[in-house]
XYZ file of C-alpha atoms in Angstrom:
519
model
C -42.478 -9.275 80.433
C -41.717 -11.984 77.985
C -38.369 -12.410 76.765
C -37.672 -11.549 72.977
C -38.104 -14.019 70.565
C -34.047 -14.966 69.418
C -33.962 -13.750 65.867
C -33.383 -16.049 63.082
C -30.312 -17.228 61.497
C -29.762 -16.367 57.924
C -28.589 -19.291 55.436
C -25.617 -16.980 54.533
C -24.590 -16.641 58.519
C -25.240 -20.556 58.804
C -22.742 -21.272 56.231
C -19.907 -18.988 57.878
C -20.512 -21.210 61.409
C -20.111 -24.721 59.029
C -16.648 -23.558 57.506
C -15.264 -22.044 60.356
C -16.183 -25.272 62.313
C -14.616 -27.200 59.591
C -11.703 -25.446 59.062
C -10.696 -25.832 62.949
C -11.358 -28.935 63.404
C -8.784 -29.421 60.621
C -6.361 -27.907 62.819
C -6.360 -30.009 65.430
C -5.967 -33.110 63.208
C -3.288 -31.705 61.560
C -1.430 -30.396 64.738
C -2.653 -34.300 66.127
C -0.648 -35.848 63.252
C 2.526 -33.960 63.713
C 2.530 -34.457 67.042
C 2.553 -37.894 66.211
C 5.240 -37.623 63.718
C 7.534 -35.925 66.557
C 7.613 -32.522 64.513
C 5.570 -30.307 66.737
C 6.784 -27.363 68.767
C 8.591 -27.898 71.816
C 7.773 -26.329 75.122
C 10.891 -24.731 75.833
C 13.505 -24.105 73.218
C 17.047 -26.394 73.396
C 19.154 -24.004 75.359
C 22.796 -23.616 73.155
C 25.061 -25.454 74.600
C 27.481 -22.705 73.647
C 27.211 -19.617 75.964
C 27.168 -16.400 74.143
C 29.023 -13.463 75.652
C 27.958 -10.545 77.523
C 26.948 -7.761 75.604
C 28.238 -4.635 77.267
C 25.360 -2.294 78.581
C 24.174 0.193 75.900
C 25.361 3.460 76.798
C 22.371 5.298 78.340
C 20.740 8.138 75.997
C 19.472 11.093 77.023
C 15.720 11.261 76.028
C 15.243 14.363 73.770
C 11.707 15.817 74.449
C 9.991 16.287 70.916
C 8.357 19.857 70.206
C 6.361 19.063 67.603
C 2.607 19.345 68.247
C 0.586 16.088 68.474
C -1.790 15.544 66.481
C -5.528 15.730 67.610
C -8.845 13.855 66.600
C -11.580 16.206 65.444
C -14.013 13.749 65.696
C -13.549 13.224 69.570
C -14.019 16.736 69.961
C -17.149 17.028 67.980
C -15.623 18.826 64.409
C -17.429 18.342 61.590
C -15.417 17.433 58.705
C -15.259 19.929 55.665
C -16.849 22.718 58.080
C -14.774 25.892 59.004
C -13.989 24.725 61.814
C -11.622 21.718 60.988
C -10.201 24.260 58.224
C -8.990 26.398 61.094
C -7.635 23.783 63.154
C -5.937 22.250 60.082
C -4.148 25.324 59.274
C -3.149 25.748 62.852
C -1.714 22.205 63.171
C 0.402 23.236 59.858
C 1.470 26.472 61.607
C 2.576 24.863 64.581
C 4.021 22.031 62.576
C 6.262 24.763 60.473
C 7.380 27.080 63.346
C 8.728 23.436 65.292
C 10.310 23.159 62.392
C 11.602 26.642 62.106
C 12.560 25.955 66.277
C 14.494 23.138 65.834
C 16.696 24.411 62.730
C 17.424 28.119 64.364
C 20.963 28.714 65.712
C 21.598 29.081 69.012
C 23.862 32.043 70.072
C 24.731 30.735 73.590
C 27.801 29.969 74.596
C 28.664 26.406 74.931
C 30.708 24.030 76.955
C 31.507 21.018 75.083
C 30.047 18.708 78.278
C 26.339 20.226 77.175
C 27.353 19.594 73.439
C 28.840 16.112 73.890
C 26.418 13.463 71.822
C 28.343 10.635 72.029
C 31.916 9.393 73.504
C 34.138 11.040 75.866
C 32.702 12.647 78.456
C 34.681 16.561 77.844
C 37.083 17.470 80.406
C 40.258 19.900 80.369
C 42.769 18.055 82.104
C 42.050 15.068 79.761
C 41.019 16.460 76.359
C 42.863 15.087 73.282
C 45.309 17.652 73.143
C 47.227 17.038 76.398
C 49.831 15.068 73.977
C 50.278 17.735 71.649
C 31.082 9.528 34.058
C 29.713 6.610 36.216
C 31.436 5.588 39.020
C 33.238 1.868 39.124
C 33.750 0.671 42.361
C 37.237 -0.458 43.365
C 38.231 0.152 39.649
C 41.540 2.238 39.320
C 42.261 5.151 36.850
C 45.823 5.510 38.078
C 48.678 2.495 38.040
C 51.828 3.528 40.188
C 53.899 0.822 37.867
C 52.535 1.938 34.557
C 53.754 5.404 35.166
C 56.604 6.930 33.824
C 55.010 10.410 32.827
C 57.794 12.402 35.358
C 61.685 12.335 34.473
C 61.688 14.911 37.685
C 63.836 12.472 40.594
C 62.473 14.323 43.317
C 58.972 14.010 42.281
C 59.610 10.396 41.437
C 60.533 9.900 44.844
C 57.619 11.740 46.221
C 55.234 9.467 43.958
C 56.849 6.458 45.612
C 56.557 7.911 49.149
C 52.356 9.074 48.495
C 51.725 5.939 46.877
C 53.185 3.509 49.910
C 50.796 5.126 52.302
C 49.030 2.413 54.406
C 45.248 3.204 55.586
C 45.337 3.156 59.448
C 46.363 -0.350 60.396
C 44.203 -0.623 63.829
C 41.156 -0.058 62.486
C 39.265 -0.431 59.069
C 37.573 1.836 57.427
C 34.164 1.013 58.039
C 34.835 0.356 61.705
C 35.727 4.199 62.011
C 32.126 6.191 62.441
C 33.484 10.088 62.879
C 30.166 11.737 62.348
C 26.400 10.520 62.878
C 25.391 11.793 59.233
C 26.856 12.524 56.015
C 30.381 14.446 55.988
C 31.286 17.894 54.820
C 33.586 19.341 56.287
C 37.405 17.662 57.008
C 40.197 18.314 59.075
C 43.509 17.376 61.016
C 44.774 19.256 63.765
C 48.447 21.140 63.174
C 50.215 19.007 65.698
C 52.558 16.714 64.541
C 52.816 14.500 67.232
C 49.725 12.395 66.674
C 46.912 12.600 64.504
C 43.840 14.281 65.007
C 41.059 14.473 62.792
C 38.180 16.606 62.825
C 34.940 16.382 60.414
C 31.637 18.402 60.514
C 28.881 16.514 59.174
C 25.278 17.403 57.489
C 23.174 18.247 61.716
C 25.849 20.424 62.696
C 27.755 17.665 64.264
C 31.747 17.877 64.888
C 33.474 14.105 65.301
C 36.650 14.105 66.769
C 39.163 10.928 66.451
C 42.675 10.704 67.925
C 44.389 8.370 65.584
C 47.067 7.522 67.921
C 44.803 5.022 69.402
C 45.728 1.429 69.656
C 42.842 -1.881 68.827
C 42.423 -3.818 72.136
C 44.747 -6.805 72.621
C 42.315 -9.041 74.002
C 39.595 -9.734 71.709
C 36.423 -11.548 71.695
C 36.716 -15.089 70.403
C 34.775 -17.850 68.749
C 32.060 -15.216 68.432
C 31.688 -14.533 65.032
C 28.290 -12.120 65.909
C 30.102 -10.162 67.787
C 29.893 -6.494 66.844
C 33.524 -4.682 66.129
C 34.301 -1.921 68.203
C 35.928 0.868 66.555
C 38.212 3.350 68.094
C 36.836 5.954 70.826
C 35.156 9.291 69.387
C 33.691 11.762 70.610
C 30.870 13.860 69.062
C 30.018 17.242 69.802
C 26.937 19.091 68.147
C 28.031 23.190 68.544
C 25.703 23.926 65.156
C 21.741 22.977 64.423
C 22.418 23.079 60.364
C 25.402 21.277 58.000
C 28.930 22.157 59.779
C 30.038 23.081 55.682
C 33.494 24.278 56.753
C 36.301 24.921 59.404
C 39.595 26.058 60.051
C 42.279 26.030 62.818
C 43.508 29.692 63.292
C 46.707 30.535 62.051
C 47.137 32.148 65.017
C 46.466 29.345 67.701
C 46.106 25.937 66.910
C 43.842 25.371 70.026
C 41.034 27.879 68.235
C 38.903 25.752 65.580
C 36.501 28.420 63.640
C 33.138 26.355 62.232
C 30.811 27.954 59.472
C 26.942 26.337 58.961
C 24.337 26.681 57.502
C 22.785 27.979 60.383
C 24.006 31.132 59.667
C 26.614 31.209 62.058
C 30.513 31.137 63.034
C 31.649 29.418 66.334
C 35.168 29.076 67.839
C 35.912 25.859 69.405
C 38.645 26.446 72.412
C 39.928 23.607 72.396
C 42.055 24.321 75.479
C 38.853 25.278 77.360
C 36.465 23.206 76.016
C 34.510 26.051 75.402
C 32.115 26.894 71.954
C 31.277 30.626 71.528
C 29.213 32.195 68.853
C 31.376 35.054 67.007
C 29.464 36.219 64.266
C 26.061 35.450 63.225
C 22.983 38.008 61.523
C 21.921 40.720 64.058
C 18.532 39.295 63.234
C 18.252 35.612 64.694
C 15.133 34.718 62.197
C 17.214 35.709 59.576
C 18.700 32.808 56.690
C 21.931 33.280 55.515
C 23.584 29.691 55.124
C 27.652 29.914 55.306
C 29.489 27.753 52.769
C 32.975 29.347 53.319
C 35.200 30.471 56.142
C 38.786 31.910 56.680
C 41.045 33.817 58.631
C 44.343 35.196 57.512
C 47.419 35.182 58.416
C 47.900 38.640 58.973
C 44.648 39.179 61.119
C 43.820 36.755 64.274
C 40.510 39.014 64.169
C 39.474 39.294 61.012
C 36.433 36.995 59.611
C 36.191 36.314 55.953
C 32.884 34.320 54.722
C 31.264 33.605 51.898
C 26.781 32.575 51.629
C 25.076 30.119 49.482
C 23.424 33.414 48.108
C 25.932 34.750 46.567
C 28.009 37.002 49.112
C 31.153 37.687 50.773
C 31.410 39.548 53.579
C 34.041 40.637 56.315
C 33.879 41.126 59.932
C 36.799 42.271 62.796
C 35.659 40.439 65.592
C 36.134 43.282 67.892
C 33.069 45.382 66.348
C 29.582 45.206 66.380
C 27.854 42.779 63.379
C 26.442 45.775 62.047
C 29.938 46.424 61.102
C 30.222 43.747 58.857
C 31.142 44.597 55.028
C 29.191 41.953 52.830
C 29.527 42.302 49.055
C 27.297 40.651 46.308
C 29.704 39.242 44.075
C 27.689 36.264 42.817
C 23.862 35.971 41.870
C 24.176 32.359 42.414
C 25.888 30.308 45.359
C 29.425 30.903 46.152
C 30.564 26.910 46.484
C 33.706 27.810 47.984
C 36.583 30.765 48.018
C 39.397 30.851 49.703
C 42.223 33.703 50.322
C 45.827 33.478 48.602
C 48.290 32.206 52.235
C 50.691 34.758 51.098
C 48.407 37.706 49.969
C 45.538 37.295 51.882
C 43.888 40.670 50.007
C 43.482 38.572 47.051
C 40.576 36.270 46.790
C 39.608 33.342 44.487
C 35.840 33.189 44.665
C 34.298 29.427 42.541
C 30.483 29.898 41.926
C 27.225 28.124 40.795
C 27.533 30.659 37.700
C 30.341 28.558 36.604
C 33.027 30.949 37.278
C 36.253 31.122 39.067
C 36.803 34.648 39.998
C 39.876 36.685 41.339
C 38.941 39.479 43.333
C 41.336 42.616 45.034
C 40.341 43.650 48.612
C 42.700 46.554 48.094
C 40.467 48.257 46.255
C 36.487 48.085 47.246
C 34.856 51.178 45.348
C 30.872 51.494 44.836
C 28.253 52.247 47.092
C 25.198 50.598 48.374
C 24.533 47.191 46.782
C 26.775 47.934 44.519
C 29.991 48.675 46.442
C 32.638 45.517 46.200
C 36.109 44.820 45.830
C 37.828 44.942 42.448
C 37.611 42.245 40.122
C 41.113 40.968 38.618
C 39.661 38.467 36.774
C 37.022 35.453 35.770
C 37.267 32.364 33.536
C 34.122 30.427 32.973
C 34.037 27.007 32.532
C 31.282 25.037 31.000
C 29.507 24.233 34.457
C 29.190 24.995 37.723
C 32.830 25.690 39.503
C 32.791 23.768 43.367
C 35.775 25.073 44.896
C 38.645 27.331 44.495
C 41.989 26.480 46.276
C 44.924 29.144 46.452
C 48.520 27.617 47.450
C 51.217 29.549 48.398
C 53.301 30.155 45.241
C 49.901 31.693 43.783
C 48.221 28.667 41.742
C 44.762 28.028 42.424
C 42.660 24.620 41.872
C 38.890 24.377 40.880
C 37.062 21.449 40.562
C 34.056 21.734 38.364
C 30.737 19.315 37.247
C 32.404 19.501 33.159
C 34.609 16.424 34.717
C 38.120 18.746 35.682
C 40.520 19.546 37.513
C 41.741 22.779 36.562
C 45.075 24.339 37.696
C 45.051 28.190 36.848
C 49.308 29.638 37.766
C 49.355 33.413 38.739
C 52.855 33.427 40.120
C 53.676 36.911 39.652
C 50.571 37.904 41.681
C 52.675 39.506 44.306
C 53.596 42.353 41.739
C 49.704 43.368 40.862
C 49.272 46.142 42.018
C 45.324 47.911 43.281
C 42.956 47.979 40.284
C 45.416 45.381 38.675
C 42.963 43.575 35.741
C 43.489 40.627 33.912
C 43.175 39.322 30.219
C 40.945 36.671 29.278
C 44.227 34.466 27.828
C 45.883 35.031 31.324
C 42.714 33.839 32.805
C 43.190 30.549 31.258
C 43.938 27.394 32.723
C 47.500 26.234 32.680
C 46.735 22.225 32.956
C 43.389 20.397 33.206
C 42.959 17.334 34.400
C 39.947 14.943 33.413
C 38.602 13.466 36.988
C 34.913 12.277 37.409
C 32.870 14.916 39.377
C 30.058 13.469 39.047
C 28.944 13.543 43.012
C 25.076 13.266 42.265
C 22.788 13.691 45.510
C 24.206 11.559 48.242
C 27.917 12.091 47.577
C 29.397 15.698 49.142
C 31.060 17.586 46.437
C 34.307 16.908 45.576
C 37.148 19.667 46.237
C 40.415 19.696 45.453
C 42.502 20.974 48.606
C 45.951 22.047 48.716
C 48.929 20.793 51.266
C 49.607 24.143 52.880
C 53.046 23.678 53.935
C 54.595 21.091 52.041
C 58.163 19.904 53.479
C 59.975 19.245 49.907
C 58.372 22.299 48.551
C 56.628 20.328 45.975
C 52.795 21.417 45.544
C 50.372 18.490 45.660
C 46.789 18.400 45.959
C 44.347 15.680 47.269
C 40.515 15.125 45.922
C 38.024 12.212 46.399
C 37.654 9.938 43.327
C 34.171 8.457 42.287
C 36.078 4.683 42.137
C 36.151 4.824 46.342
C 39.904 6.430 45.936
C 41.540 9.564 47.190
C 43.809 11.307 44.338
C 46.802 13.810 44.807
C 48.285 15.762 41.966
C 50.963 17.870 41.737
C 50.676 21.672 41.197
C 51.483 20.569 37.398
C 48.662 18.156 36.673
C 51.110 14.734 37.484
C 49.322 11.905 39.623
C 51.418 11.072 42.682
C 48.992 8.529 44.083
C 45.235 6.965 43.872
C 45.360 6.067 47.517
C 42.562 3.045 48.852
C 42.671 -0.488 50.925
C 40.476 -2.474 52.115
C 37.150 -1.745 53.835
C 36.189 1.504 51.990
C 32.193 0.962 51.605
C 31.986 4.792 50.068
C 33.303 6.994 48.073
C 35.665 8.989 50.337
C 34.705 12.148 49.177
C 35.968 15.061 51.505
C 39.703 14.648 51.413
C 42.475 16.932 53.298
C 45.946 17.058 53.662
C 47.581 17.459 56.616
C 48.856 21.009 56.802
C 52.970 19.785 57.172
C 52.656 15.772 57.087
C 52.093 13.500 54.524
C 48.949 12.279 56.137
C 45.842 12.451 54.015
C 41.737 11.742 56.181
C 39.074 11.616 53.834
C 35.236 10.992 54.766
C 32.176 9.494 53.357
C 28.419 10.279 53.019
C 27.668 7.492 55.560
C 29.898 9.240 58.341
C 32.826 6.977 57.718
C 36.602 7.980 58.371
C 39.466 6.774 56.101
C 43.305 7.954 57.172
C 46.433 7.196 55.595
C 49.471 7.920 57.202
């Protein structure tokens, strides 16, 4: 058979051939020339005469298997596009898609030990756990000048505004060396002990960062490295929630129990002692929502459970019973940001709300039935937007922090003579002092709260909040600025402040995960 005849070149695929062969053989006269000229490439690179140090060996991670469904080619398997066919798979691929979703955000109501929790630093163990030694914001610009003030005649507050002000961020590690949590911070703590500090902080994945603060830098050093990358202290990270860890609280009780509230609808206590994280409440339904955004236990009940939901509710469960047991009350149509219960009189309760009302509620006195049974209600004050936070102290003033730029201190001293069904007027409602402060937190800052010493040594009541300028405030329970506390290597506004509950140590953490201490 006789071969094919070759088919013809077009004038348009002729010219293609001429310019490609043009343009390479411009190449190699130009790669010719700077060859000649002593500027071409080298075969092997000029090793450094300089040896650079050993990295040390990434710590190995545990590969995570991903359940979300991969996707598939119709095409390859013969689906027409546009026909019912790829509809259906398309909406299956979005089911599965949503319920991996769904999967991967549920709680878990396991019990955990903190070895199968541990993300990242020290490996969990109980003979060595860290209790075995018991308007627009203007970086860097300050609103508050310890030597311009002379608002206080008060000596012993004058003394205490010295002391606050000369605290020194920790002096073995800078702020942006000190990574706490993985994500953005919530939640902020420091353990009860006095003799070192420990500082706890839940973060937006359910994350809990521990840091002992009694930790030393390293003596030796890397030098003449300037790339080398700063090692920060040793923390360890444990993940006991799937959702934001929003709050927590050491029991009053027994400083070794740390109770965590998430959004993924549940409670856990952390044993400390044990190393040991156990689901105590959560909905008797696991598919059901009900984000947490408040937590507390009183003083006068190890096993009593107060919490409060983004939608609204407050409810209260004895750990002993049954979760169908729990009493929940709708006392808010919008989110309750915060509540918290007076340290003295733990039957009242000052509720803060996306309604933009502080409310004072008696638990006394709960009257109603079905979704309209809840305790008594002393009294509201509305301010002109949204309330974050409500903070009871123990000589019965409370501090809100609201998006109208405040601080407001409300003074109910002579709360421990209300009796049940005690109501208040709107004038008594009122505000005693307000304070301007930027609250202005936008998307990527946590809100800021103002939070209460709890047991202040000099019996002076002071308060600490994050300021907007990459500064951590404290007030006194009468409105006076002690200190605007900040140093060197703050990268973010410090927004989650918190006292500790005797010293005059104040840990404050930032959207990116960062930990700032003063001591």
């Amino acid at each position: 058979m006789a071969k094919a005849k070759k088919a013809e070149v077009s004038d348009y695929e002729r010219k293609r051939q001429e310019n490609i062969a043009k343009t390479q053989a411009l190449l190699r006269n130009l790669e010719m020339e700077a060859a000649q000229a002593g500027l071409g490439p080298t075969s092997k690179a000029a090793s450094s005469s300089k040896p650079k140090p050993k990295k040390a060996a990434p710590a190995k991670r545990v590969k995570v298997e991903d359940v979300t469904p991969r996707r598939t080619s119709s095409r390859l398997k013969g689906i027409e596009a546009d026909s019912e066919k790829a509809k259906r798979k398309a909406e299956e691929e979005y089911v599965a898609t949503k319920e991996a979703d769904r999967a991967k955000r549920q709680r878990i109501s396991d019990a955990f030990n903190f070895g199968d929790i541990t993300v990242v630093g020290k490996t969990w163990d109980q003979s060595g756990n860290f209790l075995r030694i018991v308007g627009p914001a203007n970086p860097y610009e300050r609103t508050f000048d310890f030597d311009d003030a002379n608002d206080i005649t008060d000596k012993d507050v004058k003394v205490l505004r010295e002391k606050m002000s000369g605290l020194q961020l920790w002096e073995d590690f800078e702020p942006n060396e000190i990574k706490i949590t993985p994500e953005r911070i919530y939640a902020m703590g420091l353990h009860p002990t006095e003799e070192k500090p420990l500082v706890f902080a839940g973060d937006k994945l359910g994350n809990l960062g521990i840091c002992d603060a009694s930790q030393k830098a390293a003596e030796v050093k890397v030098e003449d490295d300037e790339d080398a990358d700063t090692e920060g202290p040793t923390i360890t990270t444990l993940k006991p929630h799937t959702r934001t860890i929003h709050t927590f609280q050491f029991s009053p009780h027994d400083s070794n129990a740390l109770y965590s509230a998430s959004y993924d609808s549940s409670i856990r206590k952390l044993d400390l002692a044990k190393g040991v994280a156990v689901e105590v409440y959560g909905p008797q339904d696991p598919n059901e929502d009900q984000p947490l955004s408040g937590l507390e236990i009183s003083k006068d009940d190890a096993n009593m459970l107060y919490f409060s939901t983004l939608d609204g509710r407050f409810g209260m469960y004895d750990m002993r019973t049954e979760v169908m047991d729990t009493q929940i009350f709708q006392l808010s149509d919008k989110k309750i940001g915060g509540f918290s219960l007076h340290p003295q009189h733990p039957h009242l309760v000052a509720t803060a709300s996306l309604d933009r009302t502080l409310k004072l509620w008696d638990l006394r006195k709960i009257t109603g039935s079905g979704d309209e049974r809840g305790p008594a209600l002393v009294g509201e004050h509305e301010s002109r937007l949204s309330v974050s936070h409500a903070a009871w102290n123990s000589v019965g003033q409370v501090a809100t922090a609201s998006y109208d730029d405040t601080v407001k201190i409300y003074d109910f001293g002579d709360c421990k003579d209300w009796k049940p069904g005690h109501e208040l007027t709107e004038q008594e409602m009122k505000p005693k002092v307000i304070v301007p402060h930027n609250n202005q937190t936008g998307r990527w800052v946590t809100i800021l709260r103002a939070q209460w010493q709890q047991f202040p040594q000099d019996n002076i009541q002071r308060f600490c909040i994050g300021n907007m300028n990459r500064f951590v405030d404290i007030y006194t329970g009468k409105g006076q600025q002690l200190a605007q506390l900040g140093g060197d290597g703050i990268t973010a506004v410090p927004s989650v402040a918190k006292f500790h509950p005797t010293l005059d140590w104040v840990a404050a953490g930032t959207a990116s995960g960062k930990l700032c201490l003063w001591m």
